[in-house]
């Protein structure tokens, strides 16, 4: 589970960073359809132009491959082709659970081209229960998690919410939306694509790049189809064992390190680029200023002036916002620093800009539906996060009582200064009981040899998927390797490294792995990170005005 109830998954691209991508998808002209409602579902890969320079298909698949009589659903796929349309396809998942791969690829294709080159086609999809893909899943009648309640009351409320959600999904097809089912869809797609190219489907191999929860998909793929892998890069790894228990306490292991990068980069960048630096004589002094600001919010919360939602900025809310900013250093670090300086003075006027910038960067699927003609999700991303996680858990939820929850939260508080936001996920499966069919129950991980070694990648300053998860999961796949990038951010793309890109491209070319213990240190990047963030901020500031800007507040401060 690579994101928290403040939805955050994959990062890297923003409208400010890649304006040409966002422009061209809105100028479809001869670019085909602009909605999956306009695409007729097919049991074959019936590609047609869509969203400008992309191709789309709605693939009809069995709800249960082992029992086709149950019925079917439709999976939304999107592809970006280069000149050689028969080139190798790389499947991509941006995370979640609950994030849209269709929306993600539209926003990230420029980043992928720069990373992997032009020898590949990039393909993504909305997993089951997400955006344009069935079956529809929802817990919309349940009450939102309230972190201000005492912990035992949080547990009781979650228990009630879980029971409501379970009842709401009785008699539906929600149980067919788990990770194992999505992996089977990925293999089915790969076989159909091979057949369309005149190749033997039974010999087809998947090439895959997954980030955050997308690594759980990749880990599960490798366990279920170990002999069907072509290349597999897993970036910002979730500890998959914990994911299938519905409880990922290891997520907070590097959160403090992520904040450490923020304070150090700010001091390194200086007051010209980092507003929070001020007259600080050290990174420690900047952290102390931030802590004092949180303490002030605890005593005097702020109301966002003119916000129709009546949003109040509390200490807990600001801590969550700062946590979210750690995913995206090139956008989030500067935006966070500028927000803090403004809010210290009681000025909330720029919160819409911070909202748009960090929201767009940290989870591109959160903002893009309003910027493009991509269809909105049939359920919220939080519903996808909860239901898919708990379908995967299938009776293995690790917390059995309110005391277990209290102990888990106290453990994070004891071990981490800034990791408390991850505890919002601890209650996802409390009281919720939706089991997958037997054919889609994933029993867990065991040591297994794969047809190609897996490349695990992680940073040393990831706020939610620590490097240790990559090492733990690598142990299940003999011959795999872990590549370490000494940098902040949720993905190796968060702060660019030519060293890392070199290893990634070598692996894609001939499955060459880096030597054990290889580290790519991005070095002193404070100036670059804050300068990039300042440029992005000013670009967004210039694009938002009046009512449009104010309407964006709710996208982040919720």
Coordinates of C-alpha atoms in Angstrom, one line a residue:
X1 CA 0.0 0.0 0.0
X2 CA 2.0 2.9 -1.3
X3 CA -0.3 5.8 -0.5
X4 CA -2.2 7.2 2.4
X5 CA -5.7 8.5 2.7
X6 CA -4.4 11.8 1.6
X7 CA -4.1 10.2 -1.8
X8 CA -0.5 10.0 -3.0
X9 CA 1.1 7.7 -5.5
X10 CA 3.4 8.4 -8.5
X11 CA 5.0 11.8 -9.0
X12 CA 7.4 13.1 -11.6
X13 CA 5.2 15.0 -14.0
X14 CA 3.2 18.2 -13.6
X15 CA 1.5 20.5 -16.0
X16 CA 4.2 23.0 -15.2
X17 CA 6.9 20.5 -16.0
X18 CA 5.4 19.1 -19.2
X19 CA 3.1 21.7 -20.6
X20 CA 3.2 20.3 -24.2
X21 CA 1.8 17.0 -23.0
X22 CA -1.2 18.6 -21.4
X23 CA -1.8 20.9 -24.3
X24 CA -1.9 18.3 -27.0
X25 CA -4.3 16.0 -25.2
X26 CA -6.9 18.8 -25.0
X27 CA -6.4 19.6 -28.7
X28 CA -7.6 16.2 -30.0
X29 CA -8.8 17.5 -33.4
X30 CA -7.9 14.3 -35.4
X31 CA -6.8 12.6 -32.2
X32 CA -9.8 10.3 -31.9
X33 CA -12.2 9.9 -29.0
X34 CA -11.9 11.7 -25.8
X35 CA -13.9 9.4 -23.5
X36 CA -14.0 5.6 -23.0
X37 CA -17.8 5.9 -23.3
X38 CA -17.1 6.3 -27.0
X39 CA -15.2 3.1 -27.3
X40 CA -17.0 -0.2 -28.0
X41 CA -15.7 -3.0 -25.7
X42 CA -14.1 -6.0 -27.5
X43 CA -12.7 -9.3 -26.5
X44 CA -9.7 -8.4 -28.8
X45 CA -7.3 -5.5 -28.8
X46 CA -9.3 -3.1 -31.0
X47 CA -7.1 0.0 -30.7
X48 CA -8.4 3.4 -31.8
X49 CA -7.0 6.9 -31.6
X50 CA -7.8 8.7 -28.4
X51 CA -6.7 11.7 -26.3
X52 CA -4.6 13.2 -29.0
X53 CA -1.6 11.1 -29.7
X54 CA -2.6 7.9 -27.9
X55 CA -4.5 4.8 -28.7
X56 CA -7.2 3.2 -26.5
X57 CA -9.1 0.0 -26.3
X58 CA -11.7 -1.4 -23.9
X59 CA -10.9 -5.0 -23.4
X60 CA -13.7 -7.4 -22.3
X61 CA -12.3 -10.0 -19.9
X62 CA -13.9 -12.7 -17.6
X63 CA -14.6 -11.6 -14.1
X64 CA -13.1 -15.0 -13.1
X65 CA -10.8 -16.7 -15.7
X66 CA -11.4 -20.0 -13.9
X67 CA -15.2 -19.6 -14.1
X68 CA -16.1 -17.6 -17.2
X69 CA -19.8 -18.2 -16.5
X70 CA -19.7 -15.6 -13.8
X71 CA -19.7 -12.8 -16.3
X72 CA -17.3 -10.2 -17.8
X73 CA -16.1 -6.7 -17.2
X74 CA -14.2 -4.2 -19.4
X75 CA -10.6 -3.0 -18.8
X76 CA -9.5 0.4 -20.2
X77 CA -6.1 0.3 -21.8
X78 CA -4.1 3.2 -23.3
X79 CA -1.0 3.0 -25.5
X80 CA 1.6 5.5 -26.7
X81 CA 3.3 4.2 -29.9
X82 CA 6.5 5.3 -31.5
X83 CA 7.4 4.9 -35.2
X84 CA 7.7 1.1 -34.8
X85 CA 4.3 0.1 -33.7
X86 CA 5.4 -3.5 -33.3
X87 CA 8.1 -2.5 -30.8
X88 CA 8.2 -4.0 -27.3
X89 CA 5.4 -2.7 -25.0
X90 CA 6.2 -1.7 -21.4
X91 CA 3.2 -2.1 -19.2
X92 CA 3.0 0.5 -16.4
X93 CA 1.1 1.0 -13.2
X94 CA 1.4 4.2 -11.2
X95 CA 0.3 2.9 -7.8
X96 CA -2.6 3.3 -5.4
X97 CA -4.4 1.0 -5.2
X98 CA -7.0 3.2 -6.9
X99 CA -4.9 5.3 -9.3
X100 CA -5.7 5.5 -13.0
X101 CA -3.0 4.2 -15.3
X102 CA -4.8 5.9 -18.2
X103 CA -4.6 9.3 -16.7
X104 CA -1.1 8.5 -15.4
X105 CA 0.3 7.6 -18.8
X106 CA -1.1 10.7 -20.5
X107 CA 0.7 12.8 -18.0
X108 CA 3.9 10.8 -17.7
X109 CA 4.7 9.9 -21.3
X110 CA 7.3 12.6 -21.6
X111 CA 9.1 11.4 -18.5
X112 CA 9.0 7.8 -19.8
X113 CA 10.5 8.8 -23.2
X114 CA 13.3 10.6 -21.4
X115 CA 13.9 7.6 -19.1
X116 CA 13.5 4.6 -21.4
X117 CA 14.0 6.1 -24.8
X118 CA 12.0 5.7 -28.0
X119 CA 12.5 2.0 -28.7
X120 CA 9.4 1.0 -26.7
X121 CA 5.6 1.4 -26.7
X122 CA 4.2 2.5 -23.4
X123 CA 1.0 0.9 -22.2
X124 CA -1.0 1.5 -19.1
X125 CA -4.5 0.7 -17.9
X126 CA -7.1 1.3 -15.3
X127 CA -7.0 -1.7 -13.0
X128 CA -10.3 -3.3 -11.9
X129 CA -12.6 -1.1 -10.0
X130 CA -10.7 2.1 -11.0
X131 CA -11.8 5.0 -13.3
X132 CA -13.0 3.5 -16.6
X133 CA -12.6 -0.2 -15.6
X134 CA -15.2 -2.4 -14.0
X135 CA -16.5 -3.8 -11.8
X136 CA -17.7 -0.7 -10.0
X137 CA -16.6 -0.5 -6.3
X138 CA -17.7 2.0 -3.7
X139 CA -17.7 2.6 0.1
X140 CA -19.3 6.0 -0.4
X141 CA -21.8 5.7 2.4
X142 CA -19.2 5.2 5.1
X143 CA -17.9 8.0 7.3
X144 CA -14.4 9.5 6.7
X145 CA -11.6 8.7 9.0
X146 CA -11.3 11.4 11.7
X147 CA -7.8 11.5 13.2
X148 CA -8.8 13.9 15.9
X149 CA -10.8 11.2 17.7
X150 CA -9.2 9.2 20.5
X151 CA -7.6 6.1 19.0
X152 CA -10.1 3.6 20.5
X153 CA -12.9 5.7 19.0
X154 CA -11.1 5.8 15.6
X155 CA -11.1 2.0 15.8
X156 CA -14.8 1.8 16.6
X157 CA -15.7 4.2 13.8
X158 CA -13.5 2.2 11.3
X159 CA -15.3 -1.0 12.5
X160 CA -18.6 0.6 11.7
X161 CA -17.4 1.9 8.4
X162 CA -16.1 -1.5 7.4
X163 CA -19.4 -3.2 8.2
X164 CA -21.2 -0.5 6.2
X165 CA -18.8 -1.0 3.2
X166 CA -19.2 -4.8 3.4
X167 CA -22.9 -4.6 3.4
X168 CA -22.9 -2.1 0.5
X169 CA -20.9 -4.5 -1.6
X170 CA -22.9 -7.7 -0.9
X171 CA -24.3 -9.1 -4.1
X172 CA -21.9 -7.0 -6.3
X173 CA -18.9 -8.0 -8.3
X174 CA -16.5 -6.1 -6.0
X175 CA -14.8 -9.3 -4.9
X176 CA -13.3 -9.7 -8.4
X177 CA -11.3 -6.4 -8.1
X178 CA -8.2 -7.7 -6.2
X179 CA -4.6 -7.6 -7.2
X180 CA -4.4 -11.2 -8.4
X181 CA -7.3 -10.6 -10.8
X182 CA -5.5 -7.6 -12.2
X183 CA -2.3 -9.6 -12.7
X184 CA -4.3 -12.1 -14.7
X185 CA -5.7 -9.3 -16.9
X186 CA -2.1 -8.1 -17.5
X187 CA -1.1 -11.6 -18.7
X188 CA -4.2 -11.9 -20.8
X189 CA -3.4 -8.6 -22.5
X190 CA 0.2 -9.7 -23.1
X191 CA -1.0 -12.9 -24.8
X192 CA -3.5 -11.0 -27.0
X193 CA -0.9 -8.5 -28.0
X194 CA 1.5 -11.3 -28.9
X195 CA -1.2 -13.1 -31.0
X196 CA -1.9 -9.8 -32.8
X197 CA 1.7 -9.6 -33.8
X198 CA 1.8 -13.2 -35.1
X199 CA 3.6 -14.6 -32.1
X200 CA 2.9 -17.6 -29.9
X201 CA 0.8 -16.3 -26.9
X202 CA 2.0 -19.1 -24.7
X203 CA 5.5 -17.8 -25.1
X204 CA 4.7 -14.1 -24.6
X205 CA 6.6 -12.4 -21.8
X206 CA 5.6 -9.3 -19.9
X207 CA 7.8 -6.2 -19.7
X208 CA 6.6 -4.1 -16.7
X209 CA 7.4 -1.0 -14.8
X210 CA 5.6 -0.5 -11.5
X211 CA 5.8 2.3 -8.8
X212 CA 4.5 2.2 -5.3
X213 CA 1.5 -0.1 -5.1
X214 CA 2.4 -0.9 -8.7
X215 CA 5.4 -2.8 -7.2
X216 CA 2.9 -5.1 -5.3
X217 CA 1.3 -5.8 -8.7
X218 CA 4.8 -6.6 -10.0
X219 CA 5.8 -8.7 -7.1
X220 CA 2.6 -10.7 -7.4
X221 CA 3.0 -11.0 -11.2
X222 CA 6.5 -12.5 -10.6
X223 CA 5.2 -14.9 -8.0
X224 CA 2.2 -16.0 -10.2
X225 CA 4.0 -16.1 -13.5
X226 CA 7.7 -16.5 -12.8
X227 CA 8.5 -17.9 -16.2
X228 CA 6.7 -15.2 -18.2
X229 CA 8.8 -12.2 -17.4
X230 CA 10.7 -10.2 -20.0
X231 CA 11.8 -7.2 -17.9
X232 CA 10.5 -6.1 -14.6
X233 CA 11.5 -2.9 -12.8
X234 CA 9.9 -2.3 -9.4
X235 CA 10.4 1.3 -8.1
X236 CA 9.5 2.6 -4.6
X237 CA 8.7 -0.8 -3.3
X238 CA 5.9 -1.7 -0.9
X239 CA 6.7 -4.5 1.5
X240 CA 4.4 -6.9 -0.3
X241 CA 4.1 -9.3 2.7
X242 CA 2.6 -6.6 4.8
X243 CA 0.3 -5.4 2.0
X244 CA -1.4 -8.8 2.0
X245 CA -1.9 -8.4 5.8
X246 CA -3.6 -5.0 5.3
X247 CA -1.1 -3.3 7.6
X248 CA 2.2 -1.8 6.5
X249 CA 3.9 -0.4 9.6
X250 CA 7.3 -0.4 7.8
X251 CA 6.1 2.5 5.6
X252 CA 7.4 5.0 8.1
X253 CA 11.0 3.8 8.3
X254 CA 12.4 6.5 6.0
X255 CA 9.8 9.3 6.6
X256 CA 12.2 11.2 8.9
X257 CA 15.0 10.8 6.3
X258 CA 12.7 12.3 3.7
X259 CA 12.2 15.4 5.9
X260 CA 15.9 15.5 6.6
X261 CA 16.5 15.9 2.9
X262 CA 14.0 18.7 2.8
X263 CA 15.6 20.7 5.6
X264 CA 19.2 20.1 4.3
X265 CA 18.2 21.0 0.7
X266 CA 16.5 24.1 1.9
X267 CA 19.6 25.2 3.9
X268 CA 21.8 24.4 0.9
X269 CA 19.6 26.3 -1.5
X270 CA 19.6 29.4 0.8
X271 CA 16.9 32.1 1.2
X272 CA 17.0 33.1 -2.5
X273 CA 15.5 29.8 -3.4
X274 CA 14.1 28.4 -0.2
X275 CA 11.8 30.9 1.6
X276 CA 12.0 28.9 4.8
X277 CA 15.8 29.3 5.0
X278 CA 15.6 32.9 6.2
X279 CA 18.6 33.7 8.3
X280 CA 19.0 30.1 9.5
X281 CA 22.6 29.0 10.3
X282 CA 21.9 25.3 9.8
X283 CA 19.4 22.7 8.6
X284 CA 18.6 22.0 12.2
X285 CA 17.5 25.6 12.7
X286 CA 15.1 25.3 9.7
X287 CA 13.6 22.2 11.2
X288 CA 13.2 24.0 14.5
X289 CA 11.3 26.8 12.7
X290 CA 9.0 24.2 11.1
X291 CA 8.4 22.6 14.5
X292 CA 7.6 26.0 16.0
X293 CA 5.1 26.6 13.2
X294 CA 3.3 23.3 13.8
X295 CA 3.1 24.2 17.5
X296 CA 1.6 27.5 16.6
X297 CA -1.0 25.8 14.4
X298 CA -1.8 23.5 17.3
X299 CA -2.7 26.5 19.4
X300 CA -4.2 28.7 16.7
X301 CA -5.5 26.9 13.6
X302 CA -6.0 29.0 10.4
X303 CA -9.1 29.4 8.3
X304 CA -8.5 29.6 4.5
X305 CA -10.1 32.9 3.6
X306 CA -12.8 32.7 0.9
X307 CA -12.7 28.9 0.8
X308 CA -16.3 27.7 0.1
X309 CA -15.5 24.5 2.0
X310 CA -14.6 26.4 5.2
X311 CA -11.3 24.6 5.5
X312 CA -9.4 25.0 8.7
X313 CA -5.6 24.4 8.6
X314 CA -4.7 22.5 11.8
X315 CA -1.5 21.0 12.9
X316 CA -2.5 17.5 11.8
X317 CA -3.6 18.8 8.3
X318 CA -0.3 20.7 7.8
X319 CA 1.7 17.6 8.9
X320 CA -0.2 15.6 6.3
X321 CA 0.4 18.2 3.6
X322 CA 4.1 18.3 4.4
X323 CA 4.2 14.5 4.3
X324 CA 2.7 14.6 0.9
X325 CA 5.2 17.1 -0.3
X326 CA 8.0 14.7 0.5
X327 CA 6.9 12.5 -2.4
X328 CA 7.8 15.2 -5.0
X329 CA 11.0 17.2 -4.1
X330 CA 11.2 19.1 -7.4
X331 CA 7.6 20.4 -6.9
X332 CA 6.8 19.8 -3.3
X333 CA 9.8 21.1 -1.4
X334 CA 9.6 24.7 -2.7
X335 CA 5.8 24.8 -2.5
X336 CA 5.9 23.6 1.1
X337 CA 8.5 26.1 2.2
X338 CA 6.6 28.9 0.6
X339 CA 3.3 27.8 2.1
X340 CA 4.8 27.7 5.6
X341 CA 6.3 31.2 5.3
X342 CA 2.9 32.5 4.2
X343 CA 0.9 30.7 6.8
X344 CA 3.3 31.8 9.5
X345 CA 2.0 35.3 8.8
X346 CA -1.6 34.1 8.5
X347 CA -1.7 34.5 4.7
X348 CA -3.7 31.7 3.1
X349 CA -3.9 33.4 -0.4
X350 CA -1.5 31.0 -2.1
X351 CA -3.0 27.7 -0.8
X352 CA -4.7 27.1 -4.2
X353 CA -1.3 27.2 -5.9
X354 CA 0.3 24.9 -3.5
X355 CA -2.8 22.7 -3.8
X356 CA -2.6 22.4 -7.5
X357 CA 1.1 21.9 -7.7
X358 CA 1.6 19.3 -5.0
X359 CA -1.7 17.5 -5.8
X360 CA -0.8 17.3 -9.5
X361 CA 2.7 16.1 -8.8
X362 CA 2.1 13.6 -6.0
X363 CA -0.8 11.9 -7.6
X364 CA -1.4 13.0 -11.1
X365 CA -4.7 11.2 -11.2
X366 CA -6.1 13.5 -8.5
X367 CA -6.0 16.6 -10.7
X368 CA -5.8 15.6 -14.3
X369 CA -9.5 14.6 -14.8
X370 CA -10.4 18.3 -14.4
X371 CA -7.7 19.4 -16.8
X372 CA -8.5 16.8 -19.5
X373 CA -11.4 15.0 -21.0
X374 CA -10.5 11.7 -19.3
X375 CA -13.6 10.3 -17.7
X376 CA -13.8 10.6 -13.9
X377 CA -13.7 7.5 -11.7
X378 CA -16.9 5.6 -10.9
X379 CA -15.7 5.6 -7.3
X380 CA -13.3 7.7 -5.4
X381 CA -9.6 6.7 -5.3
X382 CA -9.9 6.2 -1.5
X383 CA -12.6 3.6 -2.2
X384 CA -10.2 1.8 -4.5
X385 CA -7.4 2.0 -1.9
X386 CA -9.6 0.5 0.8
X387 CA -11.5 -2.1 -1.1
X388 CA -8.6 -3.5 -3.2
X389 CA -6.3 -3.6 -0.2
X390 CA -8.9 -5.5 1.8
X391 CA -9.9 -7.9 -0.9
X392 CA -6.2 -8.8 -1.1
X393 CA -6.1 -9.2 2.7
X394 CA -8.9 -11.8 2.6
X395 CA -9.0 -12.7 6.3
X396 CA -5.4 -12.0 7.0
X397 CA -5.8 -8.5 8.5
X398 CA -3.0 -8.2 11.1
X399 CA -4.9 -5.9 13.6
X400 CA -7.4 -7.8 15.7
X401 CA -8.4 -5.3 18.4
X402 CA -8.4 -1.6 19.3
X403 CA -5.4 -2.3 21.5
X404 CA -3.5 -3.6 18.5
X405 CA -4.3 -0.4 16.7
X406 CA -3.3 1.7 19.7
X407 CA 0.0 -0.2 20.0
X408 CA 0.7 0.2 16.2
X409 CA 0.2 4.0 16.3
X410 CA 2.3 4.4 19.5
X411 CA 5.0 2.4 17.8
X412 CA 5.1 4.8 14.9
X413 CA 5.1 7.8 17.2
X414 CA 8.0 6.3 19.1
X415 CA 10.1 5.5 16.1
X416 CA 9.4 8.4 13.8
X417 CA 8.9 12.2 14.2
X418 CA 7.1 12.7 11.0
X419 CA 5.6 9.3 10.1
X420 CA 2.2 9.5 11.8
X421 CA 0.3 10.2 8.5
X422 CA 0.9 6.6 7.4
X423 CA -1.2 5.3 10.3
X424 CA -4.3 6.5 8.5
X425 CA -4.0 3.3 6.4
X426 CA -3.8 1.0 9.5
X427 CA -7.6 1.0 9.8
X428 CA -8.5 0.3 6.1
X429 CA -9.6 -3.2 6.7
X430 CA -11.2 -2.9 10.2
X431 CA -14.6 -4.5 10.0
X432 CA -14.4 -5.0 6.2
X433 CA -14.9 -8.6 4.9
X434 CA -15.0 -9.0 1.2
X435 CA -13.1 -12.1 0.0
X436 CA -12.0 -12.9 -3.6
X437 CA -13.0 -16.1 -5.3
X438 CA -10.6 -19.0 -4.6
X439 CA -9.0 -18.7 -8.1
X440 CA -8.0 -15.1 -7.2
X441 CA -6.7 -15.6 -3.7
X442 CA -3.0 -14.9 -3.5
X443 CA -1.5 -17.2 -0.8
X444 CA 1.6 -15.2 -0.3
X445 CA 5.3 -15.1 -1.3
X446 CA 7.8 -17.9 -1.3
X447 CA 11.3 -18.1 -2.8
X448 CA 11.0 -18.6 -6.6
X449 CA 13.3 -18.3 -9.6
X450 CA 12.1 -16.0 -12.4
X451 CA 12.8 -16.2 -16.1
X452 CA 14.6 -12.9 -15.9
X453 CA 16.1 -11.3 -12.8
X454 CA 14.0 -8.5 -11.3
X455 CA 15.5 -5.0 -10.8
X456 CA 14.3 -3.4 -7.5
X457 CA 15.0 0.3 -7.2
X458 CA 14.6 2.6 -4.2
X459 CA 15.6 5.9 -2.8
X460 CA 17.0 6.6 0.7
X461 CA 14.5 9.4 1.4
X462 CA 11.2 7.9 0.4
X463 CA 8.4 9.0 2.9
X464 CA 6.3 5.9 2.5
X465 CA 8.1 3.0 0.7
X466 CA 11.5 2.6 2.4
X467 CA 14.5 1.0 0.7
X468 CA 14.3 -1.9 3.2
X469 CA 11.1 -3.1 1.4
X470 CA 13.1 -3.5 -1.8
X471 CA 15.7 -5.6 0.0
X472 CA 13.1 -7.7 1.8
X473 CA 11.2 -8.5 -1.4
X474 CA 14.4 -9.1 -3.4
X475 CA 15.1 -12.0 -1.0
X476 CA 12.0 -13.8 -2.4
X477 CA 13.4 -13.7 -6.0
X478 CA 16.9 -15.2 -6.2
X479 CA 19.1 -13.5 -8.8
X480 CA 17.4 -10.1 -8.4
X481 CA 19.2 -6.9 -7.5
X482 CA 18.5 -3.8 -5.5
X483 CA 19.7 -0.5 -6.9
X484 CA 19.9 2.3 -4.3
X485 CA 19.5 6.0 -5.2
X486 CA 20.8 8.3 -2.5
X487 CA 18.1 10.9 -2.9
X488 CA 14.7 12.0 -1.6
X489 CA 11.4 11.2 -3.2
X490 CA 8.9 8.5 -4.0
X491 CA 10.6 7.0 -7.1
X492 CA 14.0 7.2 -8.6
X493 CA 12.5 9.8 -11.0
X494 CA 11.9 12.2 -8.2
X495 CA 15.4 13.7 -8.4
X496 CA 17.1 12.7 -11.6
X497 CA 20.3 10.6 -11.6
X498 CA 22.3 9.8 -14.7
X499 CA 23.8 6.9 -12.7
X500 CA 20.4 5.3 -12.0
X501 CA 19.2 6.0 -15.5
X502 CA 22.3 4.3 -16.9
X503 CA 21.6 1.1 -14.9
X504 CA 17.9 1.2 -15.8
X505 CA 18.7 1.4 -19.5
X506 CA 21.3 -1.3 -19.4
X507 CA 18.8 -3.6 -17.7
X508 CA 16.1 -2.8 -20.3
X509 CA 18.6 -3.5 -23.1
X510 CA 19.9 -6.9 -22.0
X511 CA 18.8 -7.6 -18.5
X512 CA 22.1 -6.5 -17.1
X513 CA 22.0 -5.9 -13.3
X514 CA 24.1 -3.6 -11.2
X515 CA 26.6 -5.1 -8.9
X516 CA 25.4 -5.9 -5.4
X517 CA 25.4 -2.8 -3.2
X518 CA 25.5 -0.3 -6.0
X519 CA 24.5 3.2 -5.0
X520 CA 23.8 6.2 -7.2
X521 CA 24.3 9.3 -5.1
X522 CA 22.7 12.4 -6.7
X523 CA 25.0 14.6 -4.7
X524 CA 24.3 18.2 -3.7
X525 CA 20.9 19.0 -5.4
X526 CA 19.3 21.5 -3.1
X527 CA 19.7 24.4 -5.5
X528 CA 18.4 22.4 -8.5
X529 CA 15.4 21.0 -6.5
X530 CA 14.3 24.4 -5.1
X531 CA 14.9 26.3 -8.4
X532 CA 12.8 23.7 -10.3
X533 CA 10.1 24.1 -7.6
X534 CA 10.2 27.9 -7.7
X535 CA 9.8 27.8 -11.5
X536 CA 6.9 25.4 -11.3
X537 CA 5.2 27.4 -8.5
X538 CA 5.4 30.7 -10.4
X539 CA 4.1 29.0 -13.6
X540 CA 1.1 27.7 -11.7
X541 CA 0.7 31.0 -9.9
X542 CA 0.4 32.7 -13.3
X543 CA -2.1 30.2 -14.6
X544 CA -4.5 30.5 -11.7
X545 CA -6.6 33.5 -11.1
X546 CA -9.7 34.5 -9.1
X547 CA -12.5 32.0 -8.8
X548 CA -10.6 29.3 -10.7
X549 CA -7.8 29.4 -8.2
X550 CA -10.1 29.4 -5.2
X551 CA -11.9 26.4 -6.5
X552 CA -8.7 24.4 -6.4
X553 CA -8.3 24.7 -2.6
X554 CA -10.4 21.6 -2.0
X555 CA -8.1 19.4 -4.1
X556 CA -5.4 19.4 -1.5
X557 CA -6.6 20.7 1.8
X558 CA -9.1 17.9 2.5

